[in-house]
GROMACS .gro file of C-alpha atoms in nm:
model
  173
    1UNK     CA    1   2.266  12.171 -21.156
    2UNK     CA    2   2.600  12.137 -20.975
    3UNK     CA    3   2.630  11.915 -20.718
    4UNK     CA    4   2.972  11.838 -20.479
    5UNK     CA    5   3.307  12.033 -20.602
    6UNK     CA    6   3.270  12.111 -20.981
    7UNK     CA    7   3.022  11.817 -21.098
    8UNK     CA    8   2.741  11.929 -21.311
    9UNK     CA    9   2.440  11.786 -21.412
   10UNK     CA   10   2.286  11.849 -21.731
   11UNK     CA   11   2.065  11.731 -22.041
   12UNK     CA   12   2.266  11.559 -22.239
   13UNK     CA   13   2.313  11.715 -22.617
   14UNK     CA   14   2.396  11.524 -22.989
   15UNK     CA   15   2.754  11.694 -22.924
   16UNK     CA   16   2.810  11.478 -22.621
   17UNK     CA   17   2.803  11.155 -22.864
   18UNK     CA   18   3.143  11.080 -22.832
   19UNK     CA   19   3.235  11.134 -22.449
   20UNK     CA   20   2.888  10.916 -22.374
   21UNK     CA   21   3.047  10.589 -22.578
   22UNK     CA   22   3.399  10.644 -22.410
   23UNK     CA   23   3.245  10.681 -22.068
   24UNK     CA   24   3.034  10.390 -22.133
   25UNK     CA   25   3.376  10.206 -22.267
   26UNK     CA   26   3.509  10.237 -21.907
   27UNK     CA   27   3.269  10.149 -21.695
   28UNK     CA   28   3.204   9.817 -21.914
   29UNK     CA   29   3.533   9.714 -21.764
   30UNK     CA   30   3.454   9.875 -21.424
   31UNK     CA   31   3.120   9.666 -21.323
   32UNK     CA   32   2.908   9.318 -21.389
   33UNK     CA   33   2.629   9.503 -21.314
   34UNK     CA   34   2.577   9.638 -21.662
   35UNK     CA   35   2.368   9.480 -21.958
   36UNK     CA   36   2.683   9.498 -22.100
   37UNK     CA   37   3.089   9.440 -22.036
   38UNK     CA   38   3.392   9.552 -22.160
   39UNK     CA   39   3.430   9.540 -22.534
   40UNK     CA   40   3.013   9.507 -22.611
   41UNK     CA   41   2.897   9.818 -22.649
   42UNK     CA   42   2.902   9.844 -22.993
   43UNK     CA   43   2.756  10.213 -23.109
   44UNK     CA   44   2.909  10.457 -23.367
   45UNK     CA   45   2.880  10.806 -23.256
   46UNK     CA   46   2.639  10.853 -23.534
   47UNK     CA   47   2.422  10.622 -23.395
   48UNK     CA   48   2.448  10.778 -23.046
   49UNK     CA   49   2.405  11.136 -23.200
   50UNK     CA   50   2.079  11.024 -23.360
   51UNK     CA   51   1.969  10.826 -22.997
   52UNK     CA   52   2.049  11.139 -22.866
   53UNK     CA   53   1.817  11.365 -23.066
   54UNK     CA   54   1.587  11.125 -23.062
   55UNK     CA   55   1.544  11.154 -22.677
   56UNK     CA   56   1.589  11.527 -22.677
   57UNK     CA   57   1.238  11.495 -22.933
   58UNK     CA   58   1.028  11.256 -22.704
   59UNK     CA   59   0.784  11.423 -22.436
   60UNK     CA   60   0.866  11.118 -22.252
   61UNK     CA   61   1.251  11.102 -22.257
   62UNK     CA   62   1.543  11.246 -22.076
   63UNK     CA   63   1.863  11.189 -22.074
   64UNK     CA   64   2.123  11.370 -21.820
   65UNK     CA   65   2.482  11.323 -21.792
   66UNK     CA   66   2.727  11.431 -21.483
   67UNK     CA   67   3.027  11.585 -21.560
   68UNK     CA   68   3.345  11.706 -21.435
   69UNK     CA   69   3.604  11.918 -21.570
   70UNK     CA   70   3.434  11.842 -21.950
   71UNK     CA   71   3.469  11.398 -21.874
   72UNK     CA   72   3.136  11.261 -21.868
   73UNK     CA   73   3.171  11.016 -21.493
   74UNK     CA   74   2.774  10.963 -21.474
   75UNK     CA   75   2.410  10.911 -21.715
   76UNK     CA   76   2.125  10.842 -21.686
   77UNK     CA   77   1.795  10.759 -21.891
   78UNK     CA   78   1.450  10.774 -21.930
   79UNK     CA   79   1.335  10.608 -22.252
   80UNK     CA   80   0.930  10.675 -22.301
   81UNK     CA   81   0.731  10.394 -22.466
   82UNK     CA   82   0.635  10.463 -22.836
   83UNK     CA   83   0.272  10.363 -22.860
   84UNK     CA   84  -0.042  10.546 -22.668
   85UNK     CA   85  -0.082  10.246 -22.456
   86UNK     CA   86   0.273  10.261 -22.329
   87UNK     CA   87   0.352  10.681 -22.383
   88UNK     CA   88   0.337  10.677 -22.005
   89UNK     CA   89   0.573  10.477 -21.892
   90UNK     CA   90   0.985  10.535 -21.909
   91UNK     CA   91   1.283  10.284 -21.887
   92UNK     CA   92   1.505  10.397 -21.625
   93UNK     CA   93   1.877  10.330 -21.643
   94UNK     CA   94   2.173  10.486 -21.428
   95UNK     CA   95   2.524  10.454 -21.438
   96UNK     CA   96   2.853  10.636 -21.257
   97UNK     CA   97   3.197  10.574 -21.262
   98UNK     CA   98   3.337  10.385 -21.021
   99UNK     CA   99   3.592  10.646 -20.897
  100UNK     CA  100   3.299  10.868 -20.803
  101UNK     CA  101   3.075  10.585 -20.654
  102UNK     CA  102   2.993  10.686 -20.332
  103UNK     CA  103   2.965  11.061 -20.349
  104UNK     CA  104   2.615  11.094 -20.418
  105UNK     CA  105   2.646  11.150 -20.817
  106UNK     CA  106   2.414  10.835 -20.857
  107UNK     CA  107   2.151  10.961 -20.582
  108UNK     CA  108   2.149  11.344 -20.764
  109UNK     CA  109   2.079  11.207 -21.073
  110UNK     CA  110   1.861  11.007 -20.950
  111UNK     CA  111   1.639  11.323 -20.765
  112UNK     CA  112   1.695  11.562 -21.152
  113UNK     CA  113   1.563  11.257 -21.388
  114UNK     CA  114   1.258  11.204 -21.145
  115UNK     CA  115   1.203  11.575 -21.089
  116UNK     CA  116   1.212  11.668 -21.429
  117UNK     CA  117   0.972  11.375 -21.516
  118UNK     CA  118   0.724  11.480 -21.290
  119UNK     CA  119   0.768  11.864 -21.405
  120UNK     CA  120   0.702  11.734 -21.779
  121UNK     CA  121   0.425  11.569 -21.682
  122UNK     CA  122   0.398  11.302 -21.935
  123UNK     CA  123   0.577  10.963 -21.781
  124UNK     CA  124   0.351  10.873 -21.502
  125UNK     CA  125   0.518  10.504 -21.406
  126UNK     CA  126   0.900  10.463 -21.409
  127UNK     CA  127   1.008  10.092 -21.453
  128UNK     CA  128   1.375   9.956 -21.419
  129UNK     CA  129   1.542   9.630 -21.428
  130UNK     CA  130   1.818   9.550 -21.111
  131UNK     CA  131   2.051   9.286 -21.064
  132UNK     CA  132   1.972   9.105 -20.761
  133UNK     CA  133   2.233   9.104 -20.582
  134UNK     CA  134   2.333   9.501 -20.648
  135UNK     CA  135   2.241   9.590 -20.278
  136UNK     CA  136   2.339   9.933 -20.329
  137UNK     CA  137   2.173   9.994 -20.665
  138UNK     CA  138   1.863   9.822 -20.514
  139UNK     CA  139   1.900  10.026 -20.163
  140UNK     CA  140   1.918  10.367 -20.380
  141UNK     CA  141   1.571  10.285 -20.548
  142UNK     CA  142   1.401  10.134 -20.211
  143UNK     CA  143   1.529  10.495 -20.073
  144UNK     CA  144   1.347  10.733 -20.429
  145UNK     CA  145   0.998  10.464 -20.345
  146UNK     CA  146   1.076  10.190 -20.592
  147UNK     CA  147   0.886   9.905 -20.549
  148UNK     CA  148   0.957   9.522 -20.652
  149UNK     CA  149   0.718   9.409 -20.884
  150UNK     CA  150   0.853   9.120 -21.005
  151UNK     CA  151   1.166   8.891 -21.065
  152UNK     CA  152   1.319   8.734 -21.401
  153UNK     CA  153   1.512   8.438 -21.295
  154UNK     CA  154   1.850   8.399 -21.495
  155UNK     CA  155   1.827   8.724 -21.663
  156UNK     CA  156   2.227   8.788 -21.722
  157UNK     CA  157   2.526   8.529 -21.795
  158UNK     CA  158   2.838   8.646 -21.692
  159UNK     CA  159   3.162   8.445 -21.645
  160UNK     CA  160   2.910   8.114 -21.649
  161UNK     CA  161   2.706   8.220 -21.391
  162UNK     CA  162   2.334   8.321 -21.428
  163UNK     CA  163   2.198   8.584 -21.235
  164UNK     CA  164   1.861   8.739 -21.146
  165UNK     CA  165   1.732   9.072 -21.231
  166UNK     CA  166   1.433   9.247 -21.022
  167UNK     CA  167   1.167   9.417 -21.188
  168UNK     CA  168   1.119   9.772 -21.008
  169UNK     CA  169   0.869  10.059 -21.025
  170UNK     CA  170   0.772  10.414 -20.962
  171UNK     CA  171   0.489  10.560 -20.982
  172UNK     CA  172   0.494  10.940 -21.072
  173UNK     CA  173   0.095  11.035 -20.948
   0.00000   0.00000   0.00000
């Protein structure tokens, strides 16, 4: 699917190892919204080849990348649960560069990962953790019919300050 000037969105594939960890490398440094900042991501590209085919094996799993010019600038996730009483539901995570925040690369893969979900058939309940403060982020999900379900007080510690994540879901049906 491409979306504005030559950005494509697309499954990702065990051959996009590599870019994924160096994307993911630069936006550690670009935002505290992450799980994660700048030098703690700490996957070989083996390991991310194998996550990789692992997703591209699971019913209830997707993974899509955005891309420009062959340089990865946006992913997201679905990660199924593993047992019958959780097969139905997916983690949801999302990420862009920040250079192309604002130009709807966030929103499109947000409208693929949900569309191909429902087409599969198989993830009926989408759940995602937000920062509560990321207006935007939280704005974007209000806007696909994400609903708060919850709150985990001090959630992340970042720079010595504890922060709150929101609980969110979507359901598929």
């Amino acid at each position: 699917m491409e979306i504005k000037g030559n950005i494509v969105i697309r499954q990702a594939v065990k051959e996009d190892a590599r870019k994924i960890i160096e994307y993911l490398e630069t936006i550690a440094s670009e935002s505290d919204y992450l799980s994660f900042g700048e030098g703690e991501f700490h996957v070989t590209v083996k390991q991310e080849e194998a996550f990789l085919e692992d997703h591209k094996k699971q019913k209830n799993s997707i993974y899509l990348v955005a891309e420009t010019d062959g340089i990865i600038i946006g992913c997201s996730n679905l990660t199924g649960g593993l047992k019958p009483r959780n097969f139905h539901t997916a983690e949801f995570g999302i990420s862009v560069q920040k250079d192309y925040w604002g130009k709807h690369v966030g929103k499109t893969l947000m409208q693929e990962i949900i569309k191909l979900a429902k087409d599969e058939g198989v993830i009926k309940k989408i759940n995602l953790l937000v920062r509560s403060d990321n207006t935007r982020a939280i704005h974007l999900y209000y806007t696909f019919g994400f609903v708060e379900e919850g709150l985990i007080t001090k959630d992340l510690f970042i720079d010595g300050v504890y922060y709150d994540s929101i609980m969110m879901g979507l359901w598929l049906d």
